[in-house]
CSV table of C-alpha atoms in Angstrom, one decimal:
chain,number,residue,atom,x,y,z
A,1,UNK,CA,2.8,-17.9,-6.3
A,2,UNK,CA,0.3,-16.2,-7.9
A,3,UNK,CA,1.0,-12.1,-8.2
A,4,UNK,CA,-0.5,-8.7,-9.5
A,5,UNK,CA,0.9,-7.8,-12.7
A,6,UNK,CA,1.3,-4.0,-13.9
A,7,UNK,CA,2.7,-2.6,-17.1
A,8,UNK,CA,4.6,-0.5,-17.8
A,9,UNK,CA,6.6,-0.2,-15.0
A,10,UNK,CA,8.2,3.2,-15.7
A,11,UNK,CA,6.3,5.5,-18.2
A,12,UNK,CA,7.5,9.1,-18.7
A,13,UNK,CA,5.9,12.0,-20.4
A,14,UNK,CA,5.0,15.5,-21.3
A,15,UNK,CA,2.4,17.3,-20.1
A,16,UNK,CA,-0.7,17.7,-21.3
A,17,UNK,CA,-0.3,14.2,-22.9
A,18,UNK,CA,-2.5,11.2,-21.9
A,19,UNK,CA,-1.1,8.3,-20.5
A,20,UNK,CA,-2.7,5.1,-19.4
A,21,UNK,CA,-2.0,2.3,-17.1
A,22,UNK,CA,-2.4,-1.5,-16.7
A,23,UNK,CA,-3.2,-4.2,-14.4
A,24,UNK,CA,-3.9,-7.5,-14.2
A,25,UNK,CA,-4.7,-8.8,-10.5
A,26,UNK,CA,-4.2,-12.1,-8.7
A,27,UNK,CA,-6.9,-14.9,-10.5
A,28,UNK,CA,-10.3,-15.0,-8.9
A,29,UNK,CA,-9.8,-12.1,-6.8
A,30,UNK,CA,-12.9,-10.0,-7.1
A,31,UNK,CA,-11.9,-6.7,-5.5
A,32,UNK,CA,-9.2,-4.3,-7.8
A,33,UNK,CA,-7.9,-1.2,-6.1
A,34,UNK,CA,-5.7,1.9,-7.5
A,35,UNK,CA,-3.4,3.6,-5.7
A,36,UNK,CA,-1.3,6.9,-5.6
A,37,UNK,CA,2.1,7.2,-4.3
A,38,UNK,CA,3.6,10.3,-4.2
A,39,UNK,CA,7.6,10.4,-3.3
A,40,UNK,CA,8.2,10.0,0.7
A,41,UNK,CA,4.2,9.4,1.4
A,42,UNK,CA,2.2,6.0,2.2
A,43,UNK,CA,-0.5,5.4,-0.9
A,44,UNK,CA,-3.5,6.9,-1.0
A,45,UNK,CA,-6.5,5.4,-2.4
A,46,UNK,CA,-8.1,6.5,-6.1
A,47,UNK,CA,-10.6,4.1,-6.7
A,48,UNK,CA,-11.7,0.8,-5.8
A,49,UNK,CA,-13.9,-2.0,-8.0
A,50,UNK,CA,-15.9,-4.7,-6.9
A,51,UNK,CA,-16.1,-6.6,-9.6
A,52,UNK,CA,-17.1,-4.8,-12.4
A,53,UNK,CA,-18.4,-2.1,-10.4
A,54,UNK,CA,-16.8,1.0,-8.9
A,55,UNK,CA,-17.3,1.1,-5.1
A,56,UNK,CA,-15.3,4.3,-4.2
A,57,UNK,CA,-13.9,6.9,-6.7
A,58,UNK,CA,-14.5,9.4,-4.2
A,59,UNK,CA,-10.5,10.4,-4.2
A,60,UNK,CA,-10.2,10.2,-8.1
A,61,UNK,CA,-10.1,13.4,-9.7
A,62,UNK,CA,-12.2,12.9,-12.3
A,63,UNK,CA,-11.6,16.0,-14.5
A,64,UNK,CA,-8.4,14.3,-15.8
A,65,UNK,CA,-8.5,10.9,-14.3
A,66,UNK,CA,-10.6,7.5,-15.5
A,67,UNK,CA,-10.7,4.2,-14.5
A,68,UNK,CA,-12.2,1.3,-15.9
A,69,UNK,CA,-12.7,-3.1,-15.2
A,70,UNK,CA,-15.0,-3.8,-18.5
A,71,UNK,CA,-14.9,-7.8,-17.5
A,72,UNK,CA,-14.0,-7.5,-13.7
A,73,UNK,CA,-11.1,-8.7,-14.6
A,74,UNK,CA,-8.0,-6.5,-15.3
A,75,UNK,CA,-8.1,-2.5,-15.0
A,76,UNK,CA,-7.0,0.4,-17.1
A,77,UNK,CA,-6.0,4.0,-15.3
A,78,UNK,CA,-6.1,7.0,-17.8
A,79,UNK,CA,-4.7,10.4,-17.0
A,80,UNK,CA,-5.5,12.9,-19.7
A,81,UNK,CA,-4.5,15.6,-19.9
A,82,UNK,CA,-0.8,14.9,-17.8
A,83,UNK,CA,0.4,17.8,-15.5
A,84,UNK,CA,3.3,18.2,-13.6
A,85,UNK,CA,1.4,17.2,-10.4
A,86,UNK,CA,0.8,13.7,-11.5
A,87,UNK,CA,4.1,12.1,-11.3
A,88,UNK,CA,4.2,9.3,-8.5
A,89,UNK,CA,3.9,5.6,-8.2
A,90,UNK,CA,0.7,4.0,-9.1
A,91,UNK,CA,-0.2,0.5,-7.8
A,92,UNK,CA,-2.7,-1.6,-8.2
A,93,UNK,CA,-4.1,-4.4,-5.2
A,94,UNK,CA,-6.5,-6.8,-5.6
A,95,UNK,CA,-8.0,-8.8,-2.5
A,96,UNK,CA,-10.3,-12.1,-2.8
A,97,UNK,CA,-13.7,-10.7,-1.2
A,98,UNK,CA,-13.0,-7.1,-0.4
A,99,UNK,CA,-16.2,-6.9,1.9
A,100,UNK,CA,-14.6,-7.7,4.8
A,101,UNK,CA,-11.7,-5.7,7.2
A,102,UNK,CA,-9.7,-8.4,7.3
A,103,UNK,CA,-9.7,-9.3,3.6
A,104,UNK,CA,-5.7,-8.9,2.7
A,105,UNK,CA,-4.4,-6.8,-0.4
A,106,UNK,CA,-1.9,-7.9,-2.5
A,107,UNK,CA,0.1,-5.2,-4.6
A,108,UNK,CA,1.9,-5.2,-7.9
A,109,UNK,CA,5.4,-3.3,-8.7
A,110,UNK,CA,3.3,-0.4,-9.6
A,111,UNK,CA,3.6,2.5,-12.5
A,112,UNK,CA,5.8,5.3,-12.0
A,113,UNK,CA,5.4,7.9,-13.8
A,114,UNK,CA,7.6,11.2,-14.8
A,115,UNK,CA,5.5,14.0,-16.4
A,116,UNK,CA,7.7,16.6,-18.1
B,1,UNK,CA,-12.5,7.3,10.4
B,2,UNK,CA,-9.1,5.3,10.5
B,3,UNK,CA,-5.7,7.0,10.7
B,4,UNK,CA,-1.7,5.7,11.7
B,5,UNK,CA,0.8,7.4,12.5
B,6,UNK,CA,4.4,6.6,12.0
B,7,UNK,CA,7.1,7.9,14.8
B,8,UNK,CA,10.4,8.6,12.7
B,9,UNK,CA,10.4,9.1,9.2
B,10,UNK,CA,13.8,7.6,9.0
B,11,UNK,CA,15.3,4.9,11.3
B,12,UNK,CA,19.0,3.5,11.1
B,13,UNK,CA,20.8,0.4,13.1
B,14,UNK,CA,23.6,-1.2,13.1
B,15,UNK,CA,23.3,-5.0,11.8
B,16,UNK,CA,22.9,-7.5,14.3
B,17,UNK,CA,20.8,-4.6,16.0
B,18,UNK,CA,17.3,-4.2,18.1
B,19,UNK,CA,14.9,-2.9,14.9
B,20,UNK,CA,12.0,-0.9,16.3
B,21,UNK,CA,9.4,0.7,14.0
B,22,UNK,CA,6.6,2.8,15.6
B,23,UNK,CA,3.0,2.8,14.7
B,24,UNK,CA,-0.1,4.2,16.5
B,25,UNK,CA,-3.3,4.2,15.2
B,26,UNK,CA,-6.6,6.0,15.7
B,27,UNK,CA,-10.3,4.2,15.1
B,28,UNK,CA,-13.2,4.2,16.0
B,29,UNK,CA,-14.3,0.8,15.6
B,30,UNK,CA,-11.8,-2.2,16.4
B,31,UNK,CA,-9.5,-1.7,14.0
B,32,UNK,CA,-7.5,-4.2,11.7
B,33,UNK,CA,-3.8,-3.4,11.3
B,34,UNK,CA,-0.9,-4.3,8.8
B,35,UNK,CA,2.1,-3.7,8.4
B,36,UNK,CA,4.0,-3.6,4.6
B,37,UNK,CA,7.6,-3.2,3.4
B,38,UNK,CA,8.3,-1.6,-0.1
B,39,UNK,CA,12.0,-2.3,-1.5
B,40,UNK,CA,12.7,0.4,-4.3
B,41,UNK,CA,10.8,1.0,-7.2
B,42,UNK,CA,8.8,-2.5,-6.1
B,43,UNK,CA,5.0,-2.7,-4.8
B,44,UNK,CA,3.9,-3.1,-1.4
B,45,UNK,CA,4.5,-6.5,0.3
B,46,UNK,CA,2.5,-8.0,3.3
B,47,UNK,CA,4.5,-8.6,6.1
B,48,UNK,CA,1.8,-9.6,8.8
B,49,UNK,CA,-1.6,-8.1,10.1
B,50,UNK,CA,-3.6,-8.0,13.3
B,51,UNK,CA,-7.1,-9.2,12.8
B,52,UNK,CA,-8.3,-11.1,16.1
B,53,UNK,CA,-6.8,-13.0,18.7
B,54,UNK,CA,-3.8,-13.2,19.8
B,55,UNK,CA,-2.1,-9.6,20.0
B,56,UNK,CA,1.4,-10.5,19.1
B,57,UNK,CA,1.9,-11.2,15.3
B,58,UNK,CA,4.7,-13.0,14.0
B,59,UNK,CA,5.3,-12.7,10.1
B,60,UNK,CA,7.8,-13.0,7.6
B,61,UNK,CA,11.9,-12.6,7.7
B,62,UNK,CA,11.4,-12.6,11.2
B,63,UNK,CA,9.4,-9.5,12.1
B,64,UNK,CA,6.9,-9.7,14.7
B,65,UNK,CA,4.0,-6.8,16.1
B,66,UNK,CA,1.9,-6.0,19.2
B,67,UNK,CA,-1.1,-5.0,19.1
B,68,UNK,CA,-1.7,-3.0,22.2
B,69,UNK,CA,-5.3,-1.3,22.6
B,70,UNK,CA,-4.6,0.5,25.4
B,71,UNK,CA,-1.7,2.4,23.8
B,72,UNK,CA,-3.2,2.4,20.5
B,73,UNK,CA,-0.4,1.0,19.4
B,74,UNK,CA,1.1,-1.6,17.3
B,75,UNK,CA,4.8,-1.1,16.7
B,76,UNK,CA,7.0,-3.4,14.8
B,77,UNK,CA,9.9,-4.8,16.0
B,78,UNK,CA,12.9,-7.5,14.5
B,79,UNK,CA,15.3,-9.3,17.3
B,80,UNK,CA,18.0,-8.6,14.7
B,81,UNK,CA,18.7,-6.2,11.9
B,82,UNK,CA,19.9,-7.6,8.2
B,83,UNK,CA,21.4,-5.7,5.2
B,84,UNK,CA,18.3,-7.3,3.5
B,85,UNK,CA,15.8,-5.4,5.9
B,86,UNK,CA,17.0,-1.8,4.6
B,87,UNK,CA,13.5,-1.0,3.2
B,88,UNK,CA,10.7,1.5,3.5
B,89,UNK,CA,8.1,0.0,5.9
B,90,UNK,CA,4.3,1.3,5.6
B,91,UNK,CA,1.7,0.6,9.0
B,92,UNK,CA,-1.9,0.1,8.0
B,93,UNK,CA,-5.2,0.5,9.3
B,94,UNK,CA,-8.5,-0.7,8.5
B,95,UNK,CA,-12.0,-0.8,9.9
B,96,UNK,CA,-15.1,-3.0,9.3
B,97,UNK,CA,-15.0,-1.7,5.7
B,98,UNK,CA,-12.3,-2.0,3.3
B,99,UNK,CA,-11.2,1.7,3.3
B,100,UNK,CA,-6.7,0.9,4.0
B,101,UNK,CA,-5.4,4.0,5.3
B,102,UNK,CA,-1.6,4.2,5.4
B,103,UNK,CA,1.2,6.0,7.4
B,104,UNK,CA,3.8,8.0,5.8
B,105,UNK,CA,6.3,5.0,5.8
B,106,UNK,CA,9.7,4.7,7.8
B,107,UNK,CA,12.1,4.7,5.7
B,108,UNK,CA,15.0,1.9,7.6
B,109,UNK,CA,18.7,1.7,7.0
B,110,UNK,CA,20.9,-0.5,8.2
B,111,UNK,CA,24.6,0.1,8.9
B,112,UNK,CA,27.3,-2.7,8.3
């Protein structure tokens, strides 16, 4: 069964360091999403791509934070510079269409990150 | 917008048990509903959604939901309770757009 692949899965850091996170989603699927997960919360959306396009970054902050899907393919997540603030979970989803309420997202083992 | 909200933060059984999770949502528009289980350290896994139709969901490892509009309500519920099932279990919502909004989780122990 095809899944959504993330590396690495554990990263740990200092502050003010930049750090930067993969992900590979399911074959063919043209919606990518990135998501925050603090400790004891549900995720929260930061960005979502259709394709090679960014559809909603409105809950990215983009002072420290970038994403990017050169190919529409797989995604990178940067975070520079790290602060304390910033350790959670990150996953990544991808869904086939992503148009459509009732498209499904599929999720990979996520990131989780310590910043020091 | 769309919105869930979890009753219960933290739910234990016994195994063999009833497993009830709560879930009530608020939309505007008819709203699409999931609900996902997260082992530790792991990503999010489907375990059914509500689109159209028929109101009671059955999904994997035997968990089932209803969808109840009137009550706004679609709570999640397991005949009886596993050591595998201890988990964290997240209640989605969606609306015509793809914008997921999740609940804070319930967080589900289960007792020998």
């Amino acid at each position: 069964e095809a899944e959504v692949a993330q590396s690495p899965r554990y990263k740990i850091t200092e502050k003010s360091q930049a750090v930067a996170f993969w992900c590979d989603p399911i074959s063919g699927h043209a919606t990518l999403y990135w998501y925050r997960q603090i400790l004891g919360q549900g995720p929260e959306l930061l960005v979502q791509f259709q394709d090679e396009s960014v559809v909603d970054d409105s809950q990215l902050p983009k002072d420290r934070f970038s994403a990017e899907r050169l190919k529409g393919v797989d995604s990178t997540l940067k975070i520079q510079p790290a602060e304390l603030g910033d350790s959670a979970m990150y996953l990544c989803a991808s869904s086939p269409l992503g148009d459509s309420g009732t498209d499904t997202q599929y999720f990979g083992p996520g990131t989780r990150l310590t910043v020091l | 917008a769309q919105s869930v909200t979890q009753l219960g933060s933290h739910v234990s059984v016994s195994e063999g048990a009833l497993v009830l999770l709560r879930c009530n949502y608020s939309s505007s528009v008819p709203p699409y509903l999931f609900w996902y289980v997260q082992y530790p350290n792991q990503g999010l896994q489907l375990l059914l959604k509500y689109t159209t139709g028929a109101t009671l969901v059955k999904g994997i490892n035997g968990f089932e939901a209803e969808f109840k509009k009137s009550e706004t309500s679609f709570h999640l519920t397991k005949p009886s309770a596993h050591m595998s099932d201890a988990a964290e279990y997240f209640c989605a919502v969606k609306g015509n757009n793809n914008d997921m909004r999740f609940g804070a989780g319930t967080r589900l122990t289960v007792k020998p």
